[in-house]
Amino acid sequence: MAATIVMLGAGNVATHLSLAFQKIGYSIVQVYSKTQASASQLANLLHTAYTTDIKLVFPTADIYLYALADDALCELILRVDFRQGLHIHTAGSIPLSVFGNKFERFGVLYPLQTFSKVKPIDISNVPFFVEGNSQDSEQEILAVASQLSATCVCVNSEERLKLHIAAVFACNFTNYLYGVAQNLLANTSISFEVLKPLILETAHKVEHALPIDAQTGPARRNDMKTIQKHTEALKNPTYKMLYKMLSDSISAKYSL
């Protein structure tokens, strides 16, 4: 008989993990979300039941997978009154201790990837980081993760927090800077499309070289004339501040 999962959450991570688990033979027996729209959308995709009332969550599932925003996760755990099963959250920055001593078996299954509902992702290429409240729980979660991906690593909450911060720099901040670049070109005849080969080449470069060795640009070569010219041309004060802060940081790094 297939192991059963209740998915607590219906956002990007919940959607991708639900589909991935269903694909490898797990039975997603129920979806919980605070809003009917999100709960029903994911439940319909999975052809399963849903609820918006935490008191109506099935109490006998094998796994309860919490894929929620950090604040929602902490708040929901306080309201959960079903105790059996393996309780797993997927957050990078929330420690294992968020579960307290409420459950006998609990842990973390953190997928290191950016997820959007509209973009398919090959889960088998996603690294998963695992932690459990006991050796048995950790090995159980590791066994589950290993069915999804070839890269599964046990890390503690402190290491996972550092990893999450690193991911924010590598992904979220980088994407924001793509948006800055797009906005800078918005009032010109130049399309953002022309930057995409540069973006892709920059990403591919770190497959073959360390970031410290791959750095280029005016700040790397301490080209103060170009930096001043760029700074004077930037009219948006936020962008001007970002440019100066990043340039100063890069210059300081390579002047050591």
mmCIF file of C-alpha atoms in Angstrom:
data_model
loop_
_atom_site.group_PDB
_atom_site.id
_atom_site.type_symbol
_atom_site.label_atom_id
_atom_site.label_comp_id
_atom_site.label_asym_id
_atom_site.label_seq_id
_atom_site.Cartn_x
_atom_site.Cartn_y
_atom_site.Cartn_z
ATOM 1 C CA MET A 1 0.000 0.000 0.000
ATOM 2 C CA ALA A 2 1.327 3.444 -0.950
ATOM 3 C CA ALA A 3 2.501 5.715 1.846
ATOM 4 C CA THR A 4 0.069 8.583 2.411
ATOM 5 C CA ILE A 5 0.891 12.287 2.562
ATOM 6 C CA VAL A 6 -1.135 15.269 3.710
ATOM 7 C CA MET A 7 0.220 18.414 2.054
ATOM 8 C CA LEU A 8 -0.051 21.458 4.301
ATOM 9 C CA GLY A 9 0.309 24.359 1.909
ATOM 10 C CA ALA A 10 -0.625 24.896 -1.724
ATOM 11 C CA GLY A 11 1.970 27.311 -3.062
ATOM 12 C CA ASN A 12 4.942 26.873 -5.360
ATOM 13 C CA VAL A 13 6.933 24.406 -3.236
ATOM 14 C CA ALA A 14 3.843 22.441 -2.222
ATOM 15 C CA THR A 15 2.746 22.116 -5.839
ATOM 16 C CA HIS A 16 6.080 20.829 -7.138
ATOM 17 C CA LEU A 17 6.679 18.442 -4.231
ATOM 18 C CA SER A 18 3.129 17.073 -4.344
ATOM 19 C CA LEU A 19 3.430 16.275 -8.030
ATOM 20 C CA ALA A 20 6.882 14.762 -7.525
ATOM 21 C CA PHE A 21 5.745 12.514 -4.682
ATOM 22 C CA GLN A 22 2.644 11.465 -6.559
ATOM 23 C CA LYS A 23 4.764 10.598 -9.590
ATOM 24 C CA ILE A 24 6.925 8.165 -7.592
ATOM 25 C CA GLY A 25 3.953 6.406 -6.049
ATOM 26 C CA TYR A 26 3.030 8.260 -2.868
ATOM 27 C CA SER A 27 -0.648 8.941 -2.256
ATOM 28 C CA ILE A 28 -1.451 12.605 -1.582
ATOM 29 C CA VAL A 29 -4.649 12.047 0.382
ATOM 30 C CA GLN A 30 -5.408 15.677 1.225
ATOM 31 C CA VAL A 31 -4.325 19.269 0.676
ATOM 32 C CA TYR A 32 -4.713 21.911 3.381
ATOM 33 C CA SER A 33 -4.565 25.642 2.698
ATOM 34 C CA LYS A 34 -6.100 28.674 4.393
ATOM 35 C CA THR A 35 -7.892 29.721 1.213
ATOM 36 C CA GLN A 36 -10.323 27.620 -0.778
ATOM 37 C CA ALA A 37 -8.975 28.898 -4.087
ATOM 38 C CA SER A 38 -5.428 27.668 -3.499
ATOM 39 C CA ALA A 39 -6.469 24.449 -1.747
ATOM 40 C CA SER A 40 -8.921 23.451 -4.471
ATOM 41 C CA GLN A 41 -6.512 24.368 -7.272
ATOM 42 C CA LEU A 42 -3.796 22.012 -6.024
ATOM 43 C CA ALA A 43 -6.284 19.321 -4.982
ATOM 44 C CA ASN A 44 -7.835 19.344 -8.448
ATOM 45 C CA LEU A 45 -4.387 19.018 -9.993
ATOM 46 C CA LEU A 46 -3.698 16.005 -7.775
ATOM 47 C CA HIS A 47 -7.247 14.585 -7.975
ATOM 48 C CA THR A 48 -7.513 14.488 -4.205
ATOM 49 C CA ALA A 49 -9.421 15.975 -1.270
ATOM 50 C CA TYR A 50 -8.806 19.346 0.334
ATOM 51 C CA THR A 51 -9.779 21.366 3.382
ATOM 52 C CA THR A 52 -9.346 24.907 4.666
ATOM 53 C CA ASP A 53 -10.049 23.854 8.268
ATOM 54 C CA ILE A 54 -7.028 22.505 10.146
ATOM 55 C CA LYS A 55 -9.389 20.595 12.439
ATOM 56 C CA LEU A 56 -10.564 18.562 9.438
ATOM 57 C CA VAL A 57 -7.101 17.422 8.340
ATOM 58 C CA PHE A 58 -6.913 13.625 8.105
ATOM 59 C CA PRO A 59 -5.300 12.476 11.388
ATOM 60 C CA THR A 60 -3.886 9.141 10.190
ATOM 61 C CA ALA A 61 -1.528 9.975 7.304
ATOM 62 C CA ASP A 62 1.988 8.567 7.200
ATOM 63 C CA ILE A 63 3.590 11.936 6.429
ATOM 64 C CA TYR A 64 2.518 15.531 7.081
ATOM 65 C CA LEU A 65 4.501 17.808 4.768
ATOM 66 C CA TYR A 66 4.485 21.496 5.736
ATOM 67 C CA ALA A 67 5.314 23.621 2.676
ATOM 68 C CA LEU A 68 4.329 27.103 3.817
ATOM 69 C CA ALA A 69 5.722 30.595 4.256
ATOM 70 C CA ASP A 70 7.820 30.843 7.419
ATOM 71 C CA ASP A 71 5.310 32.834 9.497
ATOM 72 C CA ALA A 72 2.438 30.608 8.402
ATOM 73 C CA LEU A 73 4.448 27.491 9.274
ATOM 74 C CA CYS A 74 5.154 28.608 12.835
ATOM 75 C CA GLU A 75 1.536 29.633 13.367
ATOM 76 C CA LEU A 76 0.113 26.425 11.911
ATOM 77 C CA ILE A 77 2.250 24.099 14.027
ATOM 78 C CA LEU A 78 0.750 25.681 17.141
ATOM 79 C CA ARG A 79 -2.747 24.809 15.888
ATOM 80 C CA VAL A 80 -2.107 21.221 14.817
ATOM 81 C CA ASP A 81 -3.635 18.645 17.163
ATOM 82 C CA PHE A 82 -2.971 15.401 15.251
ATOM 83 C CA ARG A 83 0.144 13.795 16.685
ATOM 84 C CA GLN A 84 0.910 10.623 14.766
ATOM 85 C CA GLY A 85 2.869 10.313 11.539
ATOM 86 C CA LEU A 86 6.127 11.893 10.420
ATOM 87 C CA HIS A 87 5.937 15.704 10.425
ATOM 88 C CA ILE A 88 8.305 17.420 7.965
ATOM 89 C CA HIS A 89 8.738 21.085 7.073
ATOM 90 C CA THR A 90 10.496 22.375 3.944
ATOM 91 C CA ALA A 91 11.783 25.778 5.109
ATOM 92 C CA GLY A 92 15.430 26.752 4.808
ATOM 93 C CA SER A 93 15.512 29.331 7.599
ATOM 94 C CA ILE A 94 13.264 27.692 10.214
ATOM 95 C CA PRO A 95 15.062 25.442 12.729
ATOM 96 C CA LEU A 96 14.052 21.905 13.567
ATOM 97 C CA SER A 97 13.105 23.127 17.047
ATOM 98 C CA VAL A 98 9.984 24.852 15.646
ATOM 99 C CA PHE A 99 8.192 21.544 16.197
ATOM 100 C CA GLY A 100 9.071 21.611 19.912
ATOM 101 C CA ASN A 101 8.165 18.314 21.530
ATOM 102 C CA LYS A 102 4.721 18.235 19.986
ATOM 103 C CA PHE A 103 5.375 15.178 17.816
ATOM 104 C CA GLU A 104 7.292 11.964 18.311
ATOM 105 C CA ARG A 105 8.796 12.002 14.810
ATOM 106 C CA PHE A 106 9.658 15.171 12.921
ATOM 107 C CA GLY A 107 12.247 16.787 10.723
ATOM 108 C CA VAL A 108 13.147 18.907 7.710
ATOM 109 C CA LEU A 109 13.266 18.261 3.968
ATOM 110 C CA TYR A 110 14.647 21.443 2.370
ATOM 111 C CA PRO A 111 14.825 21.555 -1.444
ATOM 112 C CA LEU A 112 17.480 23.993 -2.635
ATOM 113 C CA GLN A 113 15.748 25.410 -5.680
ATOM 114 C CA THR A 114 13.556 28.296 -6.774
ATOM 115 C CA PHE A 115 10.036 27.127 -7.581
ATOM 116 C CA SER A 116 7.262 28.664 -9.666
ATOM 117 C CA LYS A 117 4.007 26.867 -10.389
ATOM 118 C CA VAL A 118 4.136 27.755 -14.069
ATOM 119 C CA LYS A 119 7.655 26.399 -14.718
ATOM 120 C CA PRO A 120 8.336 22.643 -14.653
ATOM 121 C CA ILE A 121 11.384 21.496 -12.688
ATOM 122 C CA ASP A 122 13.233 18.190 -12.797
ATOM 123 C CA ILE A 123 13.151 17.298 -9.102
ATOM 124 C CA SER A 124 15.821 14.645 -9.606
ATOM 125 C CA ASN A 125 18.343 17.473 -10.134
ATOM 126 C CA VAL A 126 17.340 19.366 -6.979
ATOM 127 C CA PRO A 127 19.591 18.967 -3.898
ATOM 128 C CA PHE A 128 17.655 18.123 -0.722
ATOM 129 C CA PHE A 129 18.896 18.890 2.785
ATOM 130 C CA VAL A 130 17.602 16.706 5.593
ATOM 131 C CA GLU A 131 17.417 16.886 9.378
ATOM 132 C CA GLY A 132 15.546 14.744 11.895
ATOM 133 C CA ASN A 133 14.785 14.854 15.604
ATOM 134 C CA SER A 134 16.349 11.407 15.997
ATOM 135 C CA GLN A 135 18.604 9.145 13.974
ATOM 136 C CA ASP A 136 15.589 7.040 12.999
ATOM 137 C CA SER A 137 13.580 10.076 11.864
ATOM 138 C CA GLU A 138 16.525 11.460 9.924
ATOM 139 C CA GLN A 139 17.149 8.169 8.138
ATOM 140 C CA GLU A 140 13.451 7.896 7.318
ATOM 141 C CA ILE A 141 13.391 11.383 5.786
ATOM 142 C CA LEU A 142 16.661 10.680 3.974
ATOM 143 C CA ALA A 143 15.116 7.544 2.466
ATOM 144 C CA VAL A 144 12.125 9.587 1.295
ATOM 145 C CA ALA A 145 14.358 12.302 -0.188
ATOM 146 C CA SER A 146 16.525 9.733 -1.960
ATOM 147 C CA GLN A 147 13.515 8.629 -3.972
ATOM 148 C CA LEU A 148 13.231 12.160 -5.344
ATOM 149 C CA SER A 149 16.851 13.146 -5.918
ATOM 150 C CA ALA A 150 20.344 11.714 -6.162
ATOM 151 C CA THR A 151 21.696 14.582 -4.037
ATOM 152 C CA CYS A 152 20.504 14.334 -0.431
ATOM 153 C CA VAL A 153 22.591 15.657 2.462
ATOM 154 C CA CYS A 154 22.060 15.681 6.226
ATOM 155 C CA VAL A 155 22.707 19.115 7.757
ATOM 156 C CA ASN A 156 21.758 20.719 11.058
ATOM 157 C CA SER A 157 19.583 23.812 11.431
ATOM 158 C CA GLU A 158 22.537 26.200 11.781
ATOM 159 C CA GLU A 159 24.159 24.970 8.571
ATOM 160 C CA ARG A 160 20.828 25.037 6.748
ATOM 161 C CA LEU A 161 20.290 28.680 7.748
ATOM 162 C CA LYS A 162 23.687 29.608 6.276
ATOM 163 C CA LEU A 163 22.792 27.682 3.133
ATOM 164 C CA HIS A 164 19.496 29.557 2.892
ATOM 165 C CA ILE A 165 21.278 32.907 3.211
ATOM 166 C CA ALA A 166 23.726 31.846 0.496
ATOM 167 C CA ALA A 167 20.792 30.880 -1.724
ATOM 168 C CA VAL A 168 19.169 34.293 -1.213
ATOM 169 C CA PHE A 169 22.367 35.969 -2.422
ATOM 170 C CA ALA A 170 22.819 33.559 -5.338
ATOM 171 C CA CYS A 171 19.198 33.548 -6.496
ATOM 172 C CA ASN A 172 16.829 36.136 -5.034
ATOM 173 C CA PHE A 173 19.179 39.116 -4.980
ATOM 174 C CA THR A 174 20.524 38.188 -8.404
ATOM 175 C CA ASN A 175 17.019 38.080 -9.852
ATOM 176 C CA TYR A 176 16.264 41.479 -8.312
ATOM 177 C CA LEU A 177 19.333 42.868 -10.074
ATOM 178 C CA TYR A 178 18.035 41.421 -13.347
ATOM 179 C CA GLY A 179 14.945 43.527 -12.704
ATOM 180 C CA VAL A 180 17.084 46.599 -12.107
ATOM 181 C CA ALA A 181 18.827 45.986 -15.429
ATOM 182 C CA GLN A 182 15.460 45.602 -17.157
ATOM 183 C CA ASN A 183 14.211 48.867 -15.658
ATOM 184 C CA LEU A 184 17.350 50.718 -16.745
ATOM 185 C CA LEU A 185 16.633 49.701 -20.337
ATOM 186 C CA ALA A 186 12.888 50.395 -20.133
ATOM 187 C CA ASN A 187 13.101 53.902 -21.595
ATOM 188 C CA THR A 188 15.576 53.003 -24.319
ATOM 189 C CA SER A 189 15.258 51.256 -27.665
ATOM 190 C CA ILE A 190 17.221 48.290 -26.265
ATOM 191 C CA SER A 191 15.382 45.130 -25.217
ATOM 192 C CA PHE A 192 16.196 43.217 -22.029
ATOM 193 C CA GLU A 193 16.538 40.179 -24.325
ATOM 194 C CA VAL A 194 20.027 41.288 -25.360
ATOM 195 C CA LEU A 195 21.254 40.753 -21.783
ATOM 196 C CA LYS A 196 20.152 37.112 -21.627
ATOM 197 C CA PRO A 197 23.260 35.638 -23.317
ATOM 198 C CA LEU A 198 25.373 37.590 -20.803
ATOM 199 C CA ILE A 199 23.265 36.339 -17.894
ATOM 200 C CA LEU A 200 23.526 32.731 -19.071
ATOM 201 C CA GLU A 201 27.276 32.942 -19.677
ATOM 202 C CA THR A 202 27.798 34.398 -16.195
ATOM 203 C CA ALA A 203 25.850 31.515 -14.663
ATOM 204 C CA HIS A 204 27.668 28.881 -16.738
ATOM 205 C CA LYS A 205 31.054 30.359 -15.846
ATOM 206 C CA VAL A 206 30.819 29.225 -12.207
ATOM 207 C CA GLU A 207 30.550 25.633 -13.400
ATOM 208 C CA HIS A 208 34.210 25.892 -14.389
ATOM 209 C CA ALA A 209 35.655 28.585 -12.118
ATOM 210 C CA LEU A 210 35.210 29.885 -8.588
ATOM 211 C CA PRO A 211 33.219 33.140 -8.357
ATOM 212 C CA ILE A 212 36.271 34.948 -7.003
ATOM 213 C CA ASP A 213 38.201 33.993 -10.148
ATOM 214 C CA ALA A 214 35.325 34.686 -12.543
ATOM 215 C CA GLN A 215 34.659 38.278 -11.444
ATOM 216 C CA THR A 216 34.999 40.939 -14.146
ATOM 217 C CA GLY A 217 33.874 44.544 -14.593
ATOM 218 C CA PRO A 218 34.925 48.090 -13.662
ATOM 219 C CA ALA A 219 35.105 47.467 -9.897
ATOM 220 C CA ARG A 220 37.196 44.319 -10.377
ATOM 221 C CA ARG A 221 39.809 46.263 -12.356
ATOM 222 C CA ASN A 222 39.441 49.365 -10.158
ATOM 223 C CA ASP A 223 38.325 51.507 -13.105
ATOM 224 C CA MET A 224 37.251 54.555 -11.106
ATOM 225 C CA LYS A 225 36.548 56.738 -14.166
ATOM 226 C CA THR A 226 33.938 54.293 -15.478
ATOM 227 C CA ILE A 227 32.449 53.792 -12.023
ATOM 228 C CA GLN A 228 32.073 57.572 -11.604
ATOM 229 C CA LYS A 229 30.517 57.909 -15.070
ATOM 230 C CA HIS A 230 27.993 55.149 -14.310
ATOM 231 C CA THR A 231 27.159 56.596 -10.899
ATOM 232 C CA GLU A 232 26.517 60.060 -12.350
ATOM 233 C CA ALA A 233 24.287 58.584 -15.066
ATOM 234 C CA LEU A 234 22.078 56.749 -12.561
ATOM 235 C CA LYS A 235 19.122 58.963 -11.601
ATOM 236 C CA ASN A 236 17.293 56.477 -9.372
ATOM 237 C CA PRO A 237 18.739 56.973 -5.847
ATOM 238 C CA THR A 238 18.193 53.326 -4.896
ATOM 239 C CA TYR A 239 20.017 52.094 -7.981
ATOM 240 C CA LYS A 240 22.802 54.646 -7.399
ATOM 241 C CA MET A 241 23.218 53.387 -3.820
ATOM 242 C CA LEU A 242 23.234 49.739 -4.944
ATOM 243 C CA TYR A 243 25.804 50.424 -7.655
ATOM 244 C CA LYS A 244 28.113 52.225 -5.236
ATOM 245 C CA MET A 245 27.718 49.645 -2.460
ATOM 246 C CA LEU A 246 28.399 46.688 -4.755
ATOM 247 C CA SER A 247 31.293 48.435 -6.491
ATOM 248 C CA ASP A 248 32.882 49.333 -3.141
ATOM 249 C CA SER A 249 32.481 45.754 -1.929
ATOM 250 C CA ILE A 250 34.056 44.295 -5.084
ATOM 251 C CA SER A 251 36.910 46.821 -5.087
ATOM 252 C CA ALA A 252 37.673 46.102 -1.434
ATOM 253 C CA LYS A 253 37.657 42.349 -2.086
ATOM 254 C CA TYR A 254 40.224 42.546 -4.868
ATOM 255 C CA SER A 255 42.450 45.183 -3.275
ATOM 256 C CA LEU A 256 43.426 42.796 -0.488
#
